[in-house]
XYZ file of C-alpha atoms in Angstrom:
605
model
C 201.385 101.209 74.398
C 202.518 103.381 71.996
C 203.123 107.315 70.935
C 200.743 106.365 68.102
C 198.185 105.647 69.828
C 195.303 107.680 70.261
C 193.088 108.541 73.686
C 190.080 107.330 71.128
C 191.642 103.752 71.632
C 191.366 104.102 75.323
C 187.686 101.936 77.014
C 189.681 103.002 81.045
C 191.150 105.501 82.685
C 193.863 105.769 85.621
C 193.133 108.973 87.247
C 195.935 111.204 87.407
C 198.313 111.845 90.473
C 198.445 114.860 91.819
C 202.540 115.160 90.739
C 201.168 115.137 86.943
C 202.978 118.477 85.756
C 202.157 118.597 82.214
C 198.936 120.770 82.759
C 201.462 123.607 83.435
C 204.576 122.537 81.186
C 201.178 122.052 77.712
C 199.839 125.775 79.406
C 200.401 128.441 75.736
C 202.359 130.939 76.483
C 201.223 134.523 76.783
C 202.535 137.333 74.992
C 203.690 140.104 77.215
C 201.067 143.132 77.219
C 201.627 146.283 74.556
C 202.879 149.358 76.515
C 201.917 151.333 73.864
C 198.503 151.412 75.022
C 198.143 151.647 78.182
C 195.015 153.726 77.299
C 192.926 150.721 74.899
C 189.581 149.769 76.149
C 189.839 145.923 76.371
C 186.778 144.734 74.433
C 184.556 141.410 75.345
C 185.916 139.860 72.353
C 189.645 139.981 73.277
C 189.322 139.183 76.904
C 187.770 135.352 76.169
C 190.938 135.465 73.132
C 192.933 136.354 76.124
C 192.167 133.542 78.155
C 193.307 130.099 77.108
C 192.117 126.902 76.589
C 191.804 124.699 79.004
C 195.162 122.256 79.252
C 194.558 119.030 77.934
C 196.759 116.037 78.653
C 196.795 113.288 75.860
C 198.196 109.849 76.404
C 201.760 110.828 74.606
C 201.551 113.434 77.494
C 200.652 111.261 80.779
C 203.214 108.095 79.103
C 205.884 110.660 78.980
C 205.721 111.077 82.946
C 207.343 108.013 85.120
C 204.205 106.994 85.198
C 203.782 104.457 82.073
C 206.131 105.576 79.434
C 209.199 107.706 79.541
C 209.858 110.338 76.238
C 212.652 108.469 75.067
C 211.038 105.195 75.348
C 208.476 106.984 73.373
C 211.331 107.017 70.798
C 212.240 104.039 70.835
C 208.466 102.109 70.817
C 207.523 104.213 68.262
C 210.979 102.489 65.706
C 208.120 99.150 65.290
C 206.040 100.238 63.135
C 204.599 98.113 60.230
C 207.546 100.362 57.845
C 210.099 99.774 60.502
C 209.427 95.485 59.025
C 208.673 96.334 55.491
C 212.418 98.539 55.390
C 214.307 95.551 57.149
C 212.847 93.730 54.500
C 213.803 95.373 51.542
C 217.460 96.234 53.237
C 218.685 92.273 53.732
C 218.176 89.899 51.397
C 216.425 86.100 53.044
C 218.878 84.713 54.235
C 218.948 81.076 52.856
C 219.117 78.241 55.054
C 219.285 74.588 53.125
C 219.116 71.928 56.654
C 221.934 70.104 57.199
C 224.439 71.607 54.685
C 227.573 69.872 56.024
C 228.425 72.949 58.868
C 230.742 72.838 62.111
C 228.862 70.762 64.769
C 227.942 67.080 64.431
C 224.972 64.847 66.132
C 224.124 61.453 66.520
C 227.006 60.687 63.363
C 225.151 63.641 61.300
C 226.192 67.234 60.237
C 223.910 69.720 61.355
C 224.943 73.430 60.210
C 224.160 76.456 58.295
C 225.077 77.507 55.007
C 227.625 80.484 56.148
C 226.606 83.059 53.033
C 229.407 86.162 52.181
C 225.510 88.265 52.513
C 223.926 90.539 55.314
C 221.137 88.502 54.550
C 218.350 87.970 57.491
C 216.419 85.287 58.676
C 212.687 86.201 59.079
C 210.757 84.990 61.481
C 207.660 86.095 62.442
C 205.178 84.635 65.675
C 200.831 85.728 65.742
C 198.966 85.414 68.919
C 195.121 83.973 68.882
C 193.789 86.865 69.956
C 195.434 88.885 66.935
C 193.340 86.177 64.208
C 190.100 86.132 66.130
C 189.507 89.942 65.290
C 190.650 89.572 61.758
C 188.437 86.855 61.939
C 185.570 88.341 63.246
C 186.029 91.437 60.535
C 186.121 89.719 57.599
C 183.685 86.425 58.842
C 185.534 83.918 57.551
C 187.373 80.519 60.628
C 190.076 81.403 63.580
C 191.913 78.881 60.681
C 191.560 80.308 58.087
C 192.747 83.353 59.213
C 196.126 81.543 59.905
C 196.509 80.396 56.574
C 195.730 84.154 54.887
C 198.345 85.593 57.263
C 201.149 82.743 56.758
C 200.131 83.852 52.803
C 200.887 87.289 53.489
C 203.748 86.599 55.441
C 205.551 83.380 53.701
C 203.448 82.793 50.710
C 203.994 83.624 46.725
C 201.019 86.162 46.223
C 202.425 88.192 50.303
C 205.272 89.781 50.387
C 207.602 87.533 48.437
C 205.467 89.213 45.542
C 207.119 92.926 45.665
C 209.702 94.316 47.658
C 213.823 95.061 46.906
C 214.255 91.755 47.876
C 211.410 89.603 47.507
C 212.039 88.026 51.081
C 209.459 87.029 52.901
C 209.274 85.501 56.366
C 210.827 81.945 56.602
C 208.691 80.870 59.712
C 205.002 81.749 60.969
C 204.920 80.492 64.573
C 201.343 79.747 66.462
C 202.374 81.867 69.925
C 199.149 78.612 70.806
C 201.942 75.807 70.640
C 204.455 78.258 73.405
C 202.152 79.075 75.014
C 201.388 75.514 75.614
C 204.613 75.772 77.637
C 204.001 78.876 79.031
C 200.893 77.273 81.303
C 202.810 73.978 82.125
C 205.533 76.323 83.140
C 203.231 78.417 84.936
C 201.247 75.596 86.726
C 204.531 74.235 88.085
C 205.418 77.008 89.513
C 202.662 78.084 91.253
C 203.023 74.676 92.436
C 206.264 75.512 93.438
C 206.378 78.949 95.287
C 202.636 77.745 97.578
C 205.335 74.863 98.895
C 206.002 75.036 102.850
C 209.980 76.137 101.397
C 209.913 78.661 98.858
C 212.411 81.090 97.432
C 209.777 81.889 94.084
C 207.046 84.800 94.610
C 204.876 85.473 97.199
C 201.673 84.846 97.425
C 198.905 85.916 95.845
C 200.655 85.159 92.781
C 200.415 87.779 89.974
C 201.269 86.742 86.344
C 203.250 88.992 84.599
C 201.573 87.995 80.938
C 200.323 91.512 80.771
C 203.888 94.305 79.799
C 200.719 97.370 81.369
C 199.763 95.910 83.991
C 203.550 95.501 84.628
C 204.811 98.624 83.914
C 202.020 100.154 86.047
C 203.398 97.825 89.051
C 207.707 98.351 88.158
C 206.270 102.776 88.441
C 204.023 102.503 91.201
C 202.901 99.695 93.821
C 207.148 98.486 93.903
C 205.258 96.219 97.011
C 203.799 94.179 93.847
C 206.999 92.660 92.872
C 207.873 90.025 94.759
C 204.102 88.929 93.710
C 204.845 89.402 90.428
C 205.452 86.027 88.084
C 208.665 85.352 86.628
C 207.637 83.802 83.868
C 208.071 84.892 79.755
C 205.041 85.499 78.150
C 204.890 83.256 75.119
C 205.870 86.416 72.877
C 208.836 86.387 74.519
C 209.637 82.819 74.783
C 209.158 82.223 71.236
C 211.805 84.749 71.101
C 214.136 83.608 73.254
C 213.312 79.762 72.024
C 214.219 80.999 68.508
C 217.461 83.135 68.882
C 218.394 80.986 71.167
C 218.766 77.211 69.313
C 219.783 79.380 65.598
C 222.782 80.929 67.733
C 224.075 78.180 70.354
C 223.639 75.000 68.110
C 223.714 76.917 64.748
C 226.086 79.433 64.962
C 223.718 82.256 63.580
C 224.037 85.284 65.392
C 220.567 87.148 66.758
C 221.392 90.307 64.612
C 220.438 88.064 61.943
C 217.492 86.625 62.593
C 214.859 89.549 62.377
C 211.467 88.319 65.289
C 208.510 89.805 64.413
C 205.749 89.919 66.722
C 201.791 90.289 66.009
C 200.061 91.199 68.903
C 196.684 92.782 70.466
C 198.366 94.833 72.802
C 200.809 98.050 71.894
C 202.086 96.894 75.306
C 203.997 94.023 73.757
C 206.043 97.395 71.546
C 207.222 98.163 75.689
C 207.223 94.178 76.253
C 209.902 93.267 73.182
C 212.273 97.089 74.483
C 212.915 95.534 78.723
C 216.695 94.946 78.467
C 216.208 91.721 80.294
C 214.550 89.886 77.307
C 217.711 90.518 75.090
C 220.962 88.017 74.062
C 222.732 88.933 77.270
C 220.537 87.012 79.801
C 220.668 84.274 78.243
C 223.715 83.486 75.821
C 226.874 81.595 77.323
C 229.730 83.183 76.145
C 230.639 86.709 77.440
C 232.420 88.248 74.415
C 229.072 87.322 72.439
C 226.968 89.425 74.171
C 225.531 92.171 71.932
C 222.403 92.431 73.725
C 219.751 92.214 70.827
C 216.422 91.879 71.452
C 214.663 88.599 71.252
C 211.762 90.216 69.600
C 213.137 92.745 66.792
C 209.258 94.493 66.714
C 206.065 94.258 67.394
C 202.988 95.276 65.399
C 199.073 95.058 65.945
C 196.353 93.369 63.573
C 195.838 96.994 62.940
C 199.178 97.649 61.710
C 199.817 94.058 59.522
C 196.775 95.241 58.310
C 198.448 98.467 57.294
C 201.502 95.790 56.565
C 199.753 94.140 53.657
C 198.136 98.052 52.345
C 201.490 99.556 52.104
C 202.341 96.410 49.376
C 199.333 96.834 47.740
C 197.938 93.439 48.222
C 193.989 92.752 49.786
C 194.065 91.019 52.945
C 190.682 89.659 52.141
C 191.943 87.890 49.248
C 194.670 85.853 49.997
C 194.324 82.206 49.845
C 192.465 81.046 52.934
C 194.433 77.345 52.784
C 197.765 76.520 54.563
C 200.949 76.837 52.575
C 202.365 73.506 50.802
C 204.560 71.688 53.801
C 206.775 70.207 50.156
C 208.789 73.872 50.589
C 208.630 74.891 53.408
C 211.739 74.793 55.041
C 211.907 72.700 58.768
C 213.562 73.754 61.392
C 217.211 72.454 62.280
C 216.340 70.405 64.861
C 213.637 68.224 64.468
C 212.410 67.593 67.664
C 211.816 71.267 68.152
C 210.056 71.614 64.203
C 207.323 69.184 65.296
C 206.327 70.868 68.268
C 206.975 74.512 66.686
C 205.047 73.147 63.581
C 202.954 69.757 64.555
C 201.287 68.318 61.461
C 197.716 69.438 62.046
C 195.993 69.845 65.570
C 196.771 68.633 68.807
C 194.888 69.082 70.797
C 190.931 70.741 69.877
C 191.928 74.628 70.152
C 188.913 75.769 71.947
C 188.694 77.514 75.132
C 186.611 77.327 78.086
C 184.784 80.946 77.962
C 186.247 79.713 82.158
C 189.138 80.195 80.925
C 189.689 83.973 79.463
C 190.996 85.506 76.426
C 194.387 86.237 77.640
C 195.581 82.427 77.706
C 194.212 80.774 80.633
C 196.950 81.067 82.841
C 194.648 80.631 85.616
C 192.104 77.965 84.041
C 194.999 75.340 83.772
C 196.397 76.242 86.810
C 192.721 75.803 88.120
C 192.535 72.492 86.454
C 195.939 70.969 86.808
C 195.279 71.366 90.492
C 191.829 69.397 90.050
C 193.842 67.135 88.134
C 195.690 66.209 91.290
C 192.244 66.262 93.428
C 190.042 62.707 92.034
C 186.193 64.486 92.957
C 187.367 68.247 93.140
C 184.968 71.125 91.247
C 185.590 74.238 90.365
C 183.534 77.215 91.149
C 183.532 80.692 89.914
C 181.850 83.518 91.411
C 181.211 86.911 88.977
C 182.277 89.587 91.397
C 181.822 93.346 91.239
C 181.419 93.697 87.245
C 182.328 90.871 84.635
C 186.010 91.463 84.833
C 186.607 90.274 88.589
C 185.524 86.834 88.849
C 186.201 84.288 91.280
C 187.975 81.049 91.411
C 187.348 78.151 94.203
C 188.433 74.561 93.896
C 186.259 72.253 96.208
C 187.043 69.083 97.441
C 184.584 65.573 97.151
C 183.628 67.220 100.786
C 182.684 70.674 99.587
C 185.763 71.471 101.418
C 187.515 74.888 99.565
C 191.567 74.031 98.655
C 192.438 76.845 96.337
C 191.027 80.363 95.634
C 191.987 82.182 92.760
C 190.526 85.317 90.746
C 191.048 86.976 87.574
C 191.139 91.119 87.461
C 190.913 92.547 83.992
C 191.071 96.067 83.975
C 192.405 99.008 85.852
C 190.577 99.989 87.569
C 190.019 96.628 89.388
C 193.451 96.264 89.634
C 193.706 99.506 91.284
C 191.909 97.474 93.745
C 193.508 94.785 93.823
C 196.869 96.651 94.558
C 195.258 98.447 97.543
C 193.836 95.076 98.633
C 197.691 94.392 98.685
C 199.576 96.938 99.801
C 201.121 95.817 103.714
C 199.644 98.281 106.396
C 201.111 100.697 108.520
C 201.963 101.363 111.414
C 199.817 102.870 113.769
C 201.965 105.845 115.368
C 199.551 106.168 118.149
C 201.038 105.153 121.457
C 200.108 101.726 122.528
C 199.283 100.401 119.085
C 199.610 96.903 117.706
C 202.396 95.937 115.462
C 200.067 96.549 111.987
C 197.484 97.917 113.138
C 195.816 100.739 110.311
C 192.574 102.791 109.880
C 193.111 102.955 106.134
C 190.023 102.636 104.828
C 189.314 98.751 103.107
C 192.640 97.436 104.944
C 189.786 94.400 106.531
C 188.792 93.500 103.222
C 192.808 93.831 102.147
C 193.315 90.725 103.941
C 190.210 89.113 103.161
C 191.698 88.976 100.150
C 194.765 87.807 100.323
C 193.979 84.426 100.702
C 194.073 83.955 96.642
C 196.397 81.832 95.796
C 197.324 83.005 91.988
C 196.051 86.214 90.886
C 194.997 86.655 86.443
C 195.901 89.821 85.943
C 195.002 91.788 82.773
C 195.154 95.847 81.970
C 191.996 95.481 79.167
C 188.689 95.592 79.944
C 187.705 92.021 78.628
C 191.268 90.865 78.698
C 193.457 90.820 74.951
C 191.242 90.229 72.113
C 190.278 93.975 73.096
C 193.882 95.705 72.791
C 194.461 98.354 71.729
C 195.990 96.966 68.244
C 192.975 95.005 68.118
C 190.293 96.332 65.003
C 187.936 98.260 66.381
C 184.105 98.407 65.340
C 184.326 101.656 63.552
C 186.626 100.350 61.555
C 184.819 97.048 60.408
C 182.664 99.416 57.228
C 185.588 100.074 55.379
C 187.589 97.050 55.825
C 184.777 94.558 54.425
C 184.193 97.507 51.795
C 185.330 99.476 49.247
C 188.058 101.454 52.337
C 191.820 100.070 52.056
C 193.005 102.138 54.517
C 193.298 102.463 57.908
C 194.687 104.151 60.221
C 195.691 103.844 64.527
C 193.915 105.473 66.670
C 191.327 106.778 64.519
C 187.372 107.612 65.364
C 185.578 104.796 66.820
C 182.283 103.949 67.646
C 182.025 103.412 71.557
C 179.863 100.982 73.917
C 176.961 99.840 72.800
C 178.261 98.798 69.211
C 182.238 98.342 70.647
C 180.928 96.108 73.235
C 178.838 93.865 71.063
C 181.502 93.825 68.105
C 183.713 92.093 71.178
C 181.696 89.893 71.715
C 182.167 88.741 68.007
C 185.877 88.834 68.630
C 185.283 86.463 71.168
C 183.090 84.005 69.637
C 186.078 83.584 67.177
C 188.039 83.571 69.666
C 186.603 81.127 72.111
C 185.344 78.735 68.615
C 188.781 78.003 66.738
C 188.079 75.838 64.445
C 189.091 72.182 64.977
C 186.828 70.149 62.078
C 188.118 66.992 63.690
C 188.973 66.312 59.914
C 191.482 66.501 56.822
C 192.855 70.135 55.737
C 194.883 70.121 51.895
C 197.545 72.122 51.673
C 198.209 74.685 47.854
C 199.759 70.801 46.481
C 196.090 69.126 48.078
C 198.695 67.280 51.031
C 196.358 65.777 53.130
C 196.599 67.898 56.787
C 195.763 64.885 59.291
C 194.597 66.424 62.296
C 196.205 64.699 65.654
C 198.523 63.449 63.983
C 201.936 62.133 65.917
C 204.427 65.242 65.753
C 207.363 62.922 66.469
C 207.892 64.416 69.815
C 207.904 62.006 73.250
C 206.356 62.559 75.746
C 207.277 60.622 78.422
C 205.298 58.663 80.860
C 202.142 58.492 78.138
C 199.282 60.967 78.310
C 198.157 59.897 81.978
C 199.424 63.909 82.970
C 197.378 65.644 80.051
C 195.928 68.777 81.568
C 192.846 70.779 79.662
C 194.478 68.667 76.421
C 197.994 69.565 77.689
C 200.270 67.180 78.334
C 202.769 68.520 80.627
C 205.031 65.205 80.488
C 205.201 65.750 76.615
C 205.902 69.728 77.374
C 208.918 68.867 79.771
C 210.915 66.700 77.221
C 210.578 69.108 74.970
C 211.874 71.678 77.230
C 214.796 70.035 78.547
C 215.845 69.087 75.309
C 215.914 73.296 74.639
C 218.206 73.880 77.402
C 220.406 71.124 76.355
C 220.238 71.748 72.657
C 221.816 75.331 73.590
C 223.773 74.436 77.069
C 221.658 77.200 78.585
C 219.831 76.157 82.260
C 216.140 76.051 81.560
C 215.932 78.646 84.348
C 217.344 81.350 82.080
C 215.315 80.569 79.479
C 212.519 80.355 80.438
C 212.281 83.276 83.399
C 213.121 87.062 83.637
C 212.971 90.011 86.434
C 211.402 93.035 87.328
C 212.453 96.260 89.104
C 211.646 99.327 90.688
C 211.747 102.493 88.953
C 212.028 105.031 90.163
C 210.051 108.149 90.101
C 211.670 111.703 87.860
C 208.597 113.700 88.567
C 211.112 117.037 90.520
C 213.970 115.868 89.537
C 216.149 117.373 86.942
C 215.135 116.724 83.832
C 217.728 114.672 81.441
C 217.745 116.060 77.621
C 215.448 113.744 76.189
C 217.932 112.756 73.164
C 220.331 111.919 75.810
C 218.430 109.713 76.950
C 217.290 108.004 73.468
C 221.090 107.232 73.377
C 221.432 106.400 77.187
C 218.784 103.445 76.049
C 219.684 102.828 72.243
C 223.116 102.316 73.552
C 221.463 99.033 75.761
C 220.081 98.199 72.103
C 215.933 98.580 74.092
C 215.936 98.861 77.797
C 213.368 98.273 80.830
C 211.368 101.095 82.111
């Protein structure tokens, strides 16, 4: 969450703790009594005026505490906006990259490299999430695929950002995070398999997903006992940034600070993820002297900020072409195998997502289907919990014996219940009490919850399609009509209208178009859906799970590590740490904290 997010965007809350000091800090100052009017008669109006209104705690106040985000970090996060994108586009020329140009490296008899120019240009790269496309598709009544084309036209096309600005700069590559998510899903299934093994050094059981930065922020600051359970896998946003910058830096000599990577995400919390110091070049660069602490993701904007980006340049987003850009003018990613992976010709697999997979990437569903593929005749059974955001999944064998149990927990209210169930029981102080005995309410239920092997955790109720940066139902009428402006944190219409709207966004997400026919680009070239992308799959397609070839993804990941010369573990995984509370401690001036964080180019939570 960022400082520009208002309380109107929230639909789920965490009750403030007793250590909250913001009400005291925000009380209005009392005026001193006027000693010259000692015998003045006080009227009822003056009594009412002298009673200050109740102190209100805004979201910014709440995040300024150690509970979520410090005020210093809020300053850094607020820098990530559509204005920052426009300012960077105007400040730097677009770096020209004809491949190959005859530079330093030689491989397989061909020369690979970049054209080093004297101008301080930058490469502009964007990553777009499917939840953002779903939100915009529902807003303008178009398909998810058409929305993706419109976003590409805005960021890279001649009628988009390139049509204006100081230098006419635009984005050289616009990535679909669904592609990188396939790698994340395969890696997640491998992590679970290894962690559940007899001798495992990975996360503790149950393994909790870590793709939601709001959930990670909450765990790091309030429940450190959860950290050993967290998956170490990077999110698709972080993986996309690491992949692009590591390949360009390690193989082609383009410094990470000359690549400006923008992620278009459904959630404000993703701005915080991009600010973590663990997600910088320090953690994957081989040359110690070359490490600069440059973020893998430089800026995160949301669906609403994407429309603000277009509006700031006088571009009507719904009027943009709904067809793909010409492939003839496309500049390929320098590595052919990674180019085929990142920009496949057409859809390698159906882009439709099963509702059982949820709206947050389908980590749990892919893990369950991976295990199901290893047990012929098995079946997956789902059972709703206390509400729609809690779902239990059980894999049963052909003889109806339970093989694996997982769960999905969305929303902070449900997350709090999960955290309580995982909290270690304290030893009773009563004489003769058994080790680990606890009289804490729900202790018996907690033991029952430990049979989960994997839990998909997301902070937003309903999942990522309900992120704070998505289009709200109160915005739709203005965006479809004559109104062109949109603001973060405007007045919103709440349930049931918002629930109905979210159902439409989910429908767009789950029914992402896959027509099975060829699509034409601006030059009339046929884009064949399902065409071969040129990446070797390994042993064939026998290991396909949910349309994803495990051997193919493994080959791509190994190739990535080979190209960069970096261990795959450093590229795929990250770490988390306990954050100490600063409540009750000597306050450090905000300017000093901002300077300290800025010196490390971001910093963690």
